[in-house]
Amino acid sequence: MGTQYTRTYWEALLASLRLEGRHFIDGAHRPSRSGLTITRPRPMDGAAGPVLARGDAADVDAAVAAARAAFASGVWRHKEPGDKKKIMLEWAGLIRAHGEELAMLETIDVGKPVTASLNVDVRLCADGIQYYGEMVDKMYDEIAPTGPKARALVRKVPLGVVGAITPWNYPMIIDAWKLGPAIAAGNSVVLKPAEQSSLTAIRLAELAVEAGLPAGVFNVVTGYGEETGKPLALHMDVDMIAFTGSTEVGKLIMGYAAQSNVKRVALELGGKSPLVVFEDADLDAAASAAAWGCFYNSGETCHASTRLIVQRSVQEALVSKIEAVAKNDIVLAHPLDPSAQIGALIEETHMEKVLSMIAAGEQEGARRAFGAERVLAETGGCYISPGVFIDMTNDMSLARQEIFGPVLAAIPFDTEEEALTIVNDTVYGLAGAVFTKDMDRAHRFSEAIHAGTVWINTYDMATFATPFGGFKQSGFGRDRSVHAIDKYCDYKTIWQQFG
Ligand code: NAP
C-alpha cells in the first residue's frame, strides 16, 4: 500500500523540515560573503518563508572558481563514462527517494499543490537527470574523411563552466533540463535559481554530491537576479549561460554576454501561445485542453495556451464548456490539500500585477465571461480563480501581454486565413495548437503556426525525447531530447599526419 497523503500528513512533514538556504559551493554550504540574507512570505499562506543567502559578485566568483577548478582537474569529465552514468542514475534515484521532501520544498517556495509537486515536478526532475545519465556512455565522436596519410578526429568537447539561470514556475524541472545535459556533457555548472525558488536547487546539489558527483561540479548561488544572475552572466570565466525566464531579462543576458567574453547563450523565454478551435472540432476535448493548458500551475506556464482563437460560431458553446471544466474539474485549493490541482500564485506583488493587468484589460473593453478574481484571501495566500475574457481582438493588452496568471483571452475568427493571421501576430513563438476534425487543415495549419511545438487536437503532450523551446522572442536553443546536449558542447578537430 502506498502512503495515504492527507493534509495532516503534509502538515506534519512541513513542520519537520529543516530549510537550508545557504549557497552550495564546492560541495559545502556557505553563507553569503556579505552576511546578508533574504526572506519572503510563503505564497500559500503568507507565513514567514525560508531564509536565503543573498549572494553577490563575491559569491559568484567563489562558485565560478570552484566550478573552473573541478573542470580543469578533469575529476568529472575524464571519469569513465560508465562511472559517470552510475553517478547520474544514483542521483536520479535519490531525487525519487527524497520525493516528498523535495515536493514540499517546492510547494513552500512557489505555492503549487504539493500533490502536483510530487507527481509532476519531482518525477520529471528525476526523469530528466536519468535521461541524460543514460546518454553518458552512448555518445560517440567522429572521424572525418581524409586520405590514408592523415587522421582527423572530430571531438565533441564540453564547454567548461556553464552558468544556469532559472525561473520560479517549474524550478526543479527546468533545473533538470539544464543540469542533465550540461553535466552529462562533462561541464561544471553554477546554478542561480530565482530567488523565490531556491530550496529545491540547494537540495538537488546536496543529493548530487551524495550520489558521488565530485565537489565543484554543481554549485548553487542564491540571491536576486541583479546581484547574482548579472555577475554570473557578465563573468569572464563562464563559458555559457543557459537561461530560462522572461524575454525582457533574456535580452539583458545577450547584452551581458556581448559586454563580457562573448560567452554563448541559450534562451528559453516567454510565450503567448494560441490554441485554435475550428467549428468542426470535438468541443469537449478542446475545452478540456484549453482549460488545463491555460489554468494549470495557475497560468504560470511559459507555454500556457493563453490565446483561445475560436471560430465565432462556437465561441459561446466552447467558453461555457471551459467554464464547466474550470469550475468542476480543476480544484483550486490550499496547496497542502491533497485534492488541490491548482494553488497559489508565486507572491503578492505578482498577484497584484496580474489583477492590475486584468483591470487594465477591462478598461480597454475586455468582456469577462467568468472568474479571474482574487479568491481565498482569508488564507493570507495569493490565489486567483481561472477566468476567461471573450470577444477579444488580438490588439488588446490581455491578448498580447504574457500575464502569467490563470487568464484566457478568447478571440473569435471567421475564416481560416484570418485565424492564421491572428495566430502569428505575436512577438512570441513558443507553442500552439489546432483543434479540427479536418486532417488536411490540421496538417496545413500546424505547419503554418510559427512556434517551437505545435499540437493537433491535444495540448501539452511532451516527453524527454522531444525538444522544447521557441522561435522569435521566445528565444533559441532547445531543452530536452538528445539535441539539448549539443549546446553544452563544441566541436574540436585534432589532425594527425602519418609517415
Ligand atoms: P525572470 O524575471 O526573467 O527571471 C528569470 C531568472 O533571471 C531568475 O533567476 C531571475 O532572478 C534572473 N534575473 C532577473 N534579472 C536578472 C538580471 N538582470 N541578470 C541576470 N539574471 C536575472 O522570469 P521569472 O519571472 O522568474 O519567470 C517567468 C518567465 O519565465 C516568464 O516570462 C516565462 O514565460 C518564462 N519561462 C520560459 C520558459 C521556457 O522554457 N521558454 C519556461 C519557464 C518560464 P530573480 O528572480 O532572483 O531576480
Coordinates of C-alpha atoms and ligand atoms in Angstrom, one line a residue:
M1 CA 0.0 0.0 0.0
G2 CA 1.3 3.5 -0.9
T3 CA 1.3 6.4 1.5
Q4 CA -2.1 7.9 2.2
Y5 CA -1.5 11.6 1.6
T6 CA -3.7 13.7 3.8
R7 CA -3.5 17.4 4.7
T8 CA -2.3 16.3 8.2
Y9 CA 0.4 14.1 6.6
W10 CA 1.7 17.1 4.6
E11 CA 1.4 19.5 7.5
A12 CA 3.5 17.2 9.7
L13 CA 6.1 16.9 7.0
L14 CA 6.2 20.7 6.6
A15 CA 6.7 21.2 10.4
S16 CA 9.5 18.7 10.4
L17 CA 11.6 20.1 7.6
R18 CA 14.8 22.0 8.1
L19 CA 15.1 24.6 5.4
E20 CA 18.6 25.1 4.1
G21 CA 19.0 28.4 2.3
R22 CA 22.8 28.8 2.0
H23 CA 24.8 28.7 -1.2
F24 CA 26.2 25.3 -2.2
I25 CA 29.8 25.9 -3.4
D26 CA 32.5 23.3 -3.8
G27 CA 30.5 20.6 -2.1
A28 CA 29.6 22.6 1.0
H29 CA 27.0 25.1 2.3
R30 CA 28.3 28.6 2.5
P31 CA 26.6 31.8 3.8
S32 CA 26.9 34.8 1.6
R33 CA 30.3 36.6 2.0
S34 CA 28.4 39.8 2.8
G35 CA 26.5 38.0 5.6
L36 CA 23.2 39.3 4.0
T37 CA 20.1 37.2 3.8
I38 CA 16.7 37.3 2.0
T39 CA 13.3 36.3 3.5
R40 CA 9.9 36.3 1.9
P41 CA 6.4 35.2 2.9
R42 CA 5.2 31.8 1.7
P43 CA 2.7 32.2 -1.1
M44 CA 0.4 29.5 0.3
D45 CA -0.5 31.4 3.5
G46 CA 1.7 34.5 3.9
A47 CA 3.7 32.9 6.8
A48 CA 7.4 33.5 7.0
G49 CA 9.3 31.6 4.3
P50 CA 12.9 30.4 4.3
V51 CA 16.0 32.5 5.0
L52 CA 18.3 32.5 1.9
A53 CA 21.9 33.7 1.4
R54 CA 21.7 36.9 -0.5
G55 CA 24.5 36.4 -3.0
D56 CA 26.6 39.0 -4.8
A57 CA 29.5 39.1 -7.2
A58 CA 31.9 37.8 -4.5
D59 CA 29.8 34.6 -4.0
V60 CA 29.5 34.2 -7.8
D61 CA 33.3 34.5 -8.1
A62 CA 33.8 31.7 -5.4
A63 CA 31.3 29.4 -7.2
V64 CA 32.8 30.0 -10.6
A65 CA 36.3 29.4 -9.2
A66 CA 35.1 26.1 -7.7
A67 CA 33.5 25.1 -11.0
R68 CA 36.5 26.0 -13.0
A69 CA 38.9 24.1 -10.7
A70 CA 36.7 21.0 -10.9
F71 CA 36.6 21.3 -14.7
A72 CA 40.3 21.9 -15.0
S73 CA 41.1 18.9 -12.8
G74 CA 39.2 16.6 -15.0
V75 CA 37.7 14.9 -11.9
W76 CA 34.3 14.6 -13.7
R77 CA 34.8 15.0 -17.4
H78 CA 37.6 12.4 -17.5
K79 CA 35.8 9.8 -15.4
E80 CA 34.9 6.6 -17.2
P81 CA 31.6 7.0 -19.0
G82 CA 30.1 4.1 -17.2
D83 CA 31.0 5.5 -13.8
K84 CA 29.6 8.9 -14.7
K85 CA 26.4 7.2 -15.8
K86 CA 26.2 5.3 -12.5
I87 CA 26.5 8.5 -10.5
M88 CA 23.8 10.3 -12.5
L89 CA 21.4 7.4 -12.2
E90 CA 22.1 7.2 -8.5
W91 CA 21.4 11.0 -8.3
A92 CA 18.0 10.4 -10.1
G93 CA 17.3 7.6 -7.6
L94 CA 18.0 9.9 -4.7
I95 CA 15.7 12.6 -6.1
R96 CA 12.9 10.0 -6.2
A97 CA 13.7 8.6 -2.8
H98 CA 13.5 12.2 -1.4
G99 CA 10.5 13.0 -3.5
E100 CA 8.1 14.0 -0.7
E101 CA 10.7 16.3 0.9
L102 CA 11.6 17.9 -2.5
A103 CA 7.9 18.3 -3.3
M104 CA 7.3 20.1 0.0
L105 CA 10.3 22.4 -0.5
E106 CA 8.9 23.3 -4.0
T107 CA 5.5 24.0 -2.5
I108 CA 6.8 26.1 0.3
D109 CA 8.6 28.3 -2.2
V110 CA 6.1 28.6 -5.1
G111 CA 2.7 27.7 -3.7
K112 CA 1.8 24.9 -6.2
P113 CA -0.2 22.0 -4.8
V114 CA 2.2 19.5 -3.1
T115 CA 0.5 16.7 -5.0
A116 CA 1.5 18.3 -8.3
S117 CA 5.0 19.0 -7.0
L118 CA 5.3 15.3 -6.2
N119 CA 3.6 13.7 -9.1
V120 CA 4.8 16.1 -11.8
D121 CA 7.8 18.2 -10.8
V122 CA 9.8 15.7 -8.7
R123 CA 9.0 13.0 -11.3
L124 CA 10.1 15.0 -14.3
C125 CA 13.2 16.3 -12.5
A126 CA 14.3 12.7 -11.7
D127 CA 13.4 11.6 -15.2
G128 CA 15.5 14.4 -16.7
I129 CA 18.6 13.5 -14.7
Q130 CA 18.1 9.9 -15.6
Y131 CA 17.6 10.5 -19.3
Y132 CA 20.9 12.4 -19.6
G133 CA 22.6 9.9 -17.3
E134 CA 21.7 7.1 -19.6
M135 CA 23.2 9.0 -22.6
V136 CA 26.6 9.4 -21.0
D137 CA 28.0 6.1 -22.3
K138 CA 26.3 6.3 -25.6
M139 CA 27.9 9.4 -27.1
Y140 CA 30.4 8.9 -29.9
D141 CA 32.9 11.3 -31.6
E142 CA 33.6 11.3 -35.3
I143 CA 36.5 10.7 -37.7
A144 CA 36.4 12.9 -40.7
P145 CA 37.1 11.5 -44.2
T146 CA 40.8 12.1 -45.1
G147 CA 43.5 10.4 -47.2
P148 CA 45.4 7.4 -45.7
K149 CA 48.3 9.5 -44.5
A150 CA 46.3 11.6 -42.0
R151 CA 43.5 11.3 -39.5
A152 CA 41.2 14.0 -38.3
L153 CA 39.3 13.3 -35.1
V154 CA 36.2 15.5 -34.6
R155 CA 35.8 15.5 -30.9
K156 CA 32.7 16.8 -29.2
V157 CA 34.0 18.5 -26.1
P158 CA 32.4 20.2 -23.1
L159 CA 32.5 24.0 -22.9
G160 CA 33.8 24.3 -19.4
V161 CA 31.8 26.3 -16.9
V162 CA 28.1 26.7 -17.6
G163 CA 26.0 29.3 -15.7
A164 CA 22.4 28.3 -15.5
I165 CA 19.8 31.0 -14.5
T166 CA 16.3 29.6 -13.9
P167 CA 12.8 30.9 -13.1
W168 CA 10.3 30.1 -10.4
N169 CA 7.4 28.5 -12.2
Y170 CA 8.8 24.9 -12.6
P171 CA 12.1 25.2 -10.7
M172 CA 13.1 21.6 -10.3
I173 CA 12.0 20.6 -13.8
I174 CA 13.8 23.5 -15.5
D175 CA 16.9 23.0 -13.4
A176 CA 17.0 19.4 -14.5
W177 CA 16.6 20.5 -18.2
K178 CA 19.9 22.4 -17.8
L179 CA 21.8 20.3 -15.3
G180 CA 21.2 16.9 -17.0
P181 CA 22.7 17.7 -20.4
A182 CA 25.3 20.2 -19.1
I183 CA 26.7 17.7 -16.6
A184 CA 26.3 14.7 -18.8
A185 CA 28.4 16.5 -21.4
G186 CA 31.2 17.0 -18.8
N187 CA 30.8 20.6 -17.8
S188 CA 30.7 22.2 -14.4
V189 CA 27.7 24.2 -13.5
V190 CA 26.9 27.3 -11.4
L191 CA 23.1 27.5 -11.0
K192 CA 21.4 30.7 -10.0
P193 CA 17.7 29.8 -9.2
A194 CA 15.1 32.5 -9.0
E195 CA 15.3 34.0 -5.5
Q196 CA 11.7 32.8 -5.0
S197 CA 12.5 29.2 -5.6
S198 CA 16.0 28.2 -4.3
L199 CA 15.2 25.4 -1.8
T200 CA 15.0 22.6 -4.3
A201 CA 18.1 23.8 -6.2
I202 CA 20.2 23.6 -3.0
R203 CA 18.7 20.1 -2.1
L204 CA 19.4 18.8 -5.6
A205 CA 23.1 19.9 -5.2
E206 CA 23.3 18.1 -1.9
L207 CA 21.9 14.9 -3.4
A208 CA 24.2 15.1 -6.4
V209 CA 27.2 15.1 -4.1
E210 CA 25.7 12.2 -2.0
A211 CA 25.3 10.3 -5.3
G212 CA 29.0 10.8 -6.0
L213 CA 29.2 13.9 -8.2
P214 CA 32.6 15.4 -7.3
A215 CA 32.6 18.7 -5.3
G216 CA 32.6 21.8 -7.5
V217 CA 30.9 20.2 -10.5
F218 CA 27.5 21.5 -9.4
N219 CA 27.3 24.7 -7.4
V220 CA 24.3 26.9 -6.4
V221 CA 24.4 30.6 -5.7
T222 CA 21.2 32.1 -4.3
G223 CA 20.1 35.7 -4.5
Y224 CA 18.5 38.4 -6.6
G225 CA 18.9 38.5 -10.4
E226 CA 20.6 41.9 -10.5
E227 CA 23.0 40.9 -7.7
T228 CA 23.9 37.3 -8.6
G229 CA 22.5 36.5 -12.1
K230 CA 24.0 39.6 -13.6
P231 CA 27.6 39.0 -12.3
L232 CA 27.3 35.4 -13.4
A233 CA 26.3 36.4 -16.9
L234 CA 29.0 39.0 -17.0
H235 CA 31.7 36.7 -15.7
M236 CA 34.8 36.4 -17.8
D237 CA 35.4 32.8 -16.7
V238 CA 31.9 31.5 -17.6
D239 CA 31.7 29.8 -21.0
M240 CA 27.9 29.7 -21.4
I241 CA 24.7 31.0 -19.9
A242 CA 21.7 28.7 -20.1
F243 CA 18.8 30.9 -19.3
T244 CA 15.0 30.4 -18.8
G245 CA 12.9 33.4 -17.9
S246 CA 11.3 36.4 -19.3
T247 CA 12.1 37.9 -22.7
E248 CA 13.0 41.1 -21.0
V249 CA 15.7 39.6 -18.9
G250 CA 16.7 37.3 -21.8
K251 CA 17.6 40.4 -23.8
L252 CA 19.8 41.6 -20.9
I253 CA 21.6 38.2 -20.8
M254 CA 22.5 38.6 -24.5
G255 CA 23.9 42.0 -23.7
Y256 CA 25.9 40.8 -20.8
A257 CA 27.4 38.1 -23.0
A258 CA 28.4 40.7 -25.6
Q259 CA 29.8 43.0 -23.0
S260 CA 32.0 40.4 -21.4
N261 CA 33.6 37.4 -23.1
V262 CA 31.2 36.6 -25.9
K263 CA 30.0 33.6 -24.0
R264 CA 27.3 31.5 -25.6
V265 CA 23.7 31.9 -24.5
A266 CA 20.7 29.7 -24.8
L267 CA 17.4 31.4 -24.1
E268 CA 14.1 29.9 -23.2
L269 CA 11.8 32.9 -22.9
G270 CA 8.2 33.9 -22.7
G271 CA 5.1 33.0 -24.7
K272 CA 1.5 33.9 -25.6
S273 CA 0.5 30.6 -27.1
P274 CA -2.5 30.2 -29.4
L275 CA -5.0 27.3 -29.2
V276 CA -7.1 27.4 -32.3
V277 CA -10.5 25.8 -32.4
F278 CA -12.5 25.3 -35.7
E279 CA -16.2 24.7 -35.6
D280 CA -15.8 21.1 -36.7
A281 CA -13.6 20.3 -33.6
D282 CA -14.5 18.0 -30.7
L283 CA -15.5 20.9 -28.4
D284 CA -15.3 18.8 -25.2
A285 CA -11.7 17.8 -26.0
A286 CA -10.9 21.4 -27.0
A287 CA -12.5 22.8 -23.8
S288 CA -10.6 20.4 -21.6
A289 CA -7.3 21.2 -23.4
A290 CA -7.9 24.9 -23.3
A291 CA -8.7 25.0 -19.6
W292 CA -5.9 22.8 -18.4
G293 CA -3.5 24.3 -21.0
C294 CA -4.1 27.8 -19.6
F295 CA -5.0 27.3 -16.0
Y296 CA -2.6 24.6 -14.8
N297 CA 0.0 25.9 -12.4
S298 CA -2.3 29.0 -12.0
G299 CA -1.3 30.1 -15.5
E300 CA 2.3 30.4 -14.5
T301 CA 3.5 28.4 -17.5
C302 CA 5.6 29.7 -20.3
H303 CA 3.7 27.7 -23.0
A304 CA 0.3 28.2 -21.4
S305 CA -2.5 28.3 -24.0
T306 CA -3.5 31.9 -23.2
R307 CA -5.0 32.9 -26.5
L308 CA -8.1 30.9 -27.5
I309 CA -8.6 31.6 -31.2
V310 CA -12.1 30.3 -31.8
Q311 CA -14.4 30.1 -34.8
R312 CA -17.1 32.7 -34.0
S313 CA -20.0 30.2 -34.4
V314 CA -18.7 28.1 -31.5
Q315 CA -17.3 30.7 -29.1
E316 CA -20.2 30.7 -26.8
A317 CA -20.6 26.9 -26.6
L318 CA -16.8 26.4 -26.1
V319 CA -16.5 29.0 -23.4
S320 CA -19.3 27.5 -21.4
K321 CA -17.6 24.1 -21.6
I322 CA -14.4 25.7 -20.5
E323 CA -16.2 27.3 -17.6
A324 CA -17.6 23.9 -16.6
V325 CA -14.1 22.3 -16.7
A326 CA -12.6 25.3 -14.7
K327 CA -15.3 25.1 -12.0
N328 CA -16.0 21.4 -11.8
D329 CA -12.7 19.6 -12.7
I330 CA -9.9 22.0 -11.8
V331 CA -9.8 22.2 -8.0
L332 CA -8.3 25.4 -6.7
A333 CA -7.4 24.8 -3.0
H334 CA -4.8 25.2 -0.3
P335 CA -1.6 23.6 -1.7
L336 CA -1.4 21.1 1.2
D337 CA -4.9 19.9 0.5
P338 CA -4.4 16.6 -1.5
S339 CA -7.4 17.4 -3.7
A340 CA -5.9 20.7 -4.9
Q341 CA -4.9 20.8 -8.6
I342 CA -4.0 24.4 -8.7
G343 CA -2.8 26.5 -5.8
A344 CA -1.3 29.9 -5.1
L345 CA 0.5 32.4 -7.4
I346 CA 4.1 33.0 -6.6
E347 CA 3.9 36.1 -4.5
E348 CA 1.7 39.1 -3.6
T349 CA 3.4 41.5 -5.9
H350 CA 2.9 39.1 -8.8
M351 CA -0.8 38.6 -7.9
E352 CA -1.3 42.3 -7.7
K353 CA 0.4 42.7 -11.2
V354 CA -2.0 40.0 -12.6
L355 CA -5.0 41.7 -11.1
S356 CA -3.9 45.1 -12.4
M357 CA -3.4 43.7 -15.9
I358 CA -7.0 42.3 -15.7
A359 CA -8.3 45.7 -14.6
A360 CA -6.4 47.4 -17.4
G361 CA -7.8 44.9 -19.9
E362 CA -11.3 45.7 -18.7
Q363 CA -10.7 49.4 -19.1
E364 CA -9.9 48.7 -22.8
G365 CA -13.2 46.9 -23.2
A366 CA -12.3 43.2 -22.5
R367 CA -15.5 41.4 -21.5
R368 CA -15.3 38.9 -18.6
A369 CA -17.2 35.6 -19.1
F370 CA -16.3 34.3 -15.7
G371 CA -13.6 34.1 -13.0
A372 CA -10.2 35.9 -12.9
E373 CA -10.8 37.2 -9.4
R374 CA -8.9 37.1 -6.1
V375 CA -10.1 34.2 -4.0
L376 CA -9.2 32.5 -0.7
A377 CA -8.0 35.9 0.6
E378 CA -8.8 34.8 4.1
T379 CA -5.9 32.3 4.0
G380 CA -3.4 35.1 3.6
G381 CA -2.2 33.4 0.4
C382 CA -2.1 34.6 -3.2
Y383 CA -4.9 33.0 -5.2
I384 CA -6.7 34.0 -8.4
S385 CA -9.5 31.9 -9.9
P386 CA -9.3 30.8 -13.5
G387 CA -11.1 33.2 -15.8
V388 CA -12.0 33.9 -19.5
F389 CA -12.4 37.1 -21.4
I390 CA -14.5 36.9 -24.6
D391 CA -14.9 38.7 -27.9
M392 CA -11.4 40.0 -27.7
T393 CA -9.3 41.3 -30.5
N394 CA -5.7 40.4 -30.9
D395 CA -4.6 44.0 -30.3
M396 CA -6.0 44.2 -26.7
S397 CA -3.4 44.0 -23.9
L398 CA -4.9 40.8 -22.4
A399 CA -4.3 39.1 -25.8
R400 CA -0.8 40.4 -26.3
Q401 CA 1.0 40.5 -22.9
E402 CA 2.2 37.5 -21.1
I403 CA 0.1 37.7 -17.9
F404 CA 1.4 34.6 -16.1
G405 CA -1.9 34.2 -14.3
P406 CA -5.0 32.0 -15.0
V407 CA -6.4 34.3 -17.6
L408 CA -7.6 33.2 -21.0
A409 CA -8.3 35.6 -23.9
A410 CA -10.9 34.3 -26.4
I411 CA -10.5 35.9 -29.8
P412 CA -13.2 35.0 -32.4
F413 CA -12.5 34.5 -36.1
D414 CA -14.5 33.7 -39.2
T415 CA -12.1 32.3 -41.8
E416 CA -9.0 30.0 -41.7
E417 CA -6.9 32.8 -43.2
E418 CA -8.0 35.2 -40.5
A419 CA -7.2 32.7 -37.8
L420 CA -3.7 32.1 -39.1
T421 CA -3.0 35.9 -39.2
I422 CA -4.1 36.2 -35.5
V423 CA -2.0 33.1 -34.5
N424 CA 1.2 34.5 -35.9
D425 CA 0.6 38.1 -34.9
T426 CA 2.7 38.0 -31.8
V427 CA 6.3 38.5 -30.9
Y428 CA 6.3 35.0 -29.3
G429 CA 6.7 31.6 -30.9
L430 CA 6.9 29.0 -28.1
A431 CA 3.9 26.8 -28.7
G432 CA 0.5 26.5 -30.3
A433 CA -2.3 24.0 -31.1
V434 CA -5.1 23.4 -33.6
F435 CA -8.4 21.6 -33.0
T436 CA -10.2 20.4 -36.1
K437 CA -11.5 17.1 -37.5
D438 CA -10.3 18.1 -41.0
M439 CA -6.8 16.4 -41.1
D440 CA -5.8 18.3 -44.2
R441 CA -6.4 21.5 -42.4
A442 CA -4.8 20.3 -39.3
H443 CA -1.6 19.5 -41.2
R444 CA -1.6 22.8 -43.2
F445 CA -2.3 24.8 -40.1
S446 CA 0.2 23.1 -37.8
E447 CA 2.9 23.7 -40.4
A448 CA 2.0 27.4 -40.6
I449 CA 2.0 28.1 -36.9
H450 CA 5.4 29.7 -36.2
A451 CA 6.3 28.0 -32.9
G452 CA 8.7 25.5 -31.5
T453 CA 6.0 23.0 -30.6
V454 CA 2.5 22.5 -32.2
W455 CA -0.1 20.1 -31.0
I456 CA -3.0 18.7 -33.1
N457 CA -6.2 18.0 -31.2
T458 CA -4.3 18.0 -27.9
Y459 CA -2.2 20.3 -25.7
D460 CA 0.9 20.0 -23.7
M461 CA 2.0 16.5 -24.6
A462 CA 5.7 16.1 -24.0
T463 CA 8.4 13.6 -23.3
F464 CA 12.1 13.9 -22.8
A465 CA 12.6 12.7 -26.4
T466 CA 11.0 15.9 -27.8
P467 CA 12.9 19.2 -27.9
F468 CA 11.4 22.2 -26.2
G469 CA 12.0 25.9 -26.9
G470 CA 10.8 28.8 -29.0
F471 CA 11.1 30.8 -32.2
K472 CA 11.0 34.7 -32.4
Q473 CA 11.2 36.4 -29.0
S474 CA 10.5 33.1 -27.2
G475 CA 14.3 32.5 -27.6
F476 CA 16.6 30.0 -29.1
G477 CA 18.3 26.8 -28.2
R478 CA 16.3 23.7 -27.1
D479 CA 15.9 22.0 -23.8
R480 CA 15.1 18.2 -23.6
S481 CA 15.9 15.5 -26.1
V482 CA 19.3 14.3 -27.3
H483 CA 19.8 17.6 -29.1
A484 CA 20.0 19.5 -25.8
I485 CA 23.4 18.0 -25.3
D486 CA 24.8 19.8 -28.4
K487 CA 24.5 23.3 -26.9
Y488 CA 26.7 22.3 -24.0
C489 CA 29.5 21.0 -26.3
D490 CA 31.6 22.2 -29.1
Y491 CA 33.5 20.5 -31.9
K492 CA 37.3 20.3 -31.7
T493 CA 39.3 18.8 -34.6
I494 CA 42.5 17.0 -34.0
W495 CA 44.7 16.3 -37.0
Q496 CA 47.4 13.8 -37.1
Q497 CA 49.8 13.1 -40.1
F498 CA 51.4 9.7 -40.6
G499 CA 54.7 8.7 -42.1
Ligands
NAP1 P1 12.6 36.5 -14.9 O1 12.2 37.6 -14.1 O2 13.1 36.8 -16.3 O3 13.7 35.7 -14.1 C1 14.4 34.6 -14.5 C2 15.7 34.4 -13.8 O4 16.5 35.5 -14.2 C3 15.6 34.5 -12.3 O5 16.5 33.6 -11.7 C4 15.9 35.9 -12.0 O6 16.4 36.1 -10.7 C5 17.0 36.1 -13.0 N1 17.3 37.5 -13.3 C6 16.5 38.6 -13.2 N2 17.1 39.8 -13.5 C7 18.3 39.4 -14.0 C8 19.4 40.1 -14.5 N3 19.4 41.4 -14.6 N4 20.6 39.4 -14.8 C9 20.6 38.1 -14.6 N5 19.6 37.3 -14.1 C10 18.4 38.0 -13.8 O7 11.5 35.3 -15.1 P2 10.6 34.7 -13.9 O8 9.6 35.8 -13.5 O9 11.4 34.0 -12.9 O10 9.8 33.6 -14.8 C11 8.8 33.8 -15.6 C12 9.2 34.0 -17.0 O11 10.0 32.8 -17.4 C13 8.1 34.1 -18.0 O12 8.3 35.0 -18.9 C14 8.0 32.7 -18.6 O13 7.4 32.6 -19.9 C15 9.5 32.4 -18.7 N6 9.6 30.9 -18.8 C16 10.0 30.4 -20.0 C17 10.2 29.0 -20.2 C18 10.6 28.4 -21.5 O14 11.0 27.2 -21.4 N7 10.5 29.1 -22.6 C19 9.9 28.2 -19.1 C20 9.5 28.7 -17.9 C21 9.4 30.1 -17.8 P3 15.4 36.7 -9.5 O15 14.1 36.2 -9.8 O16 16.0 36.2 -8.3 O17 15.5 38.2 -9.7

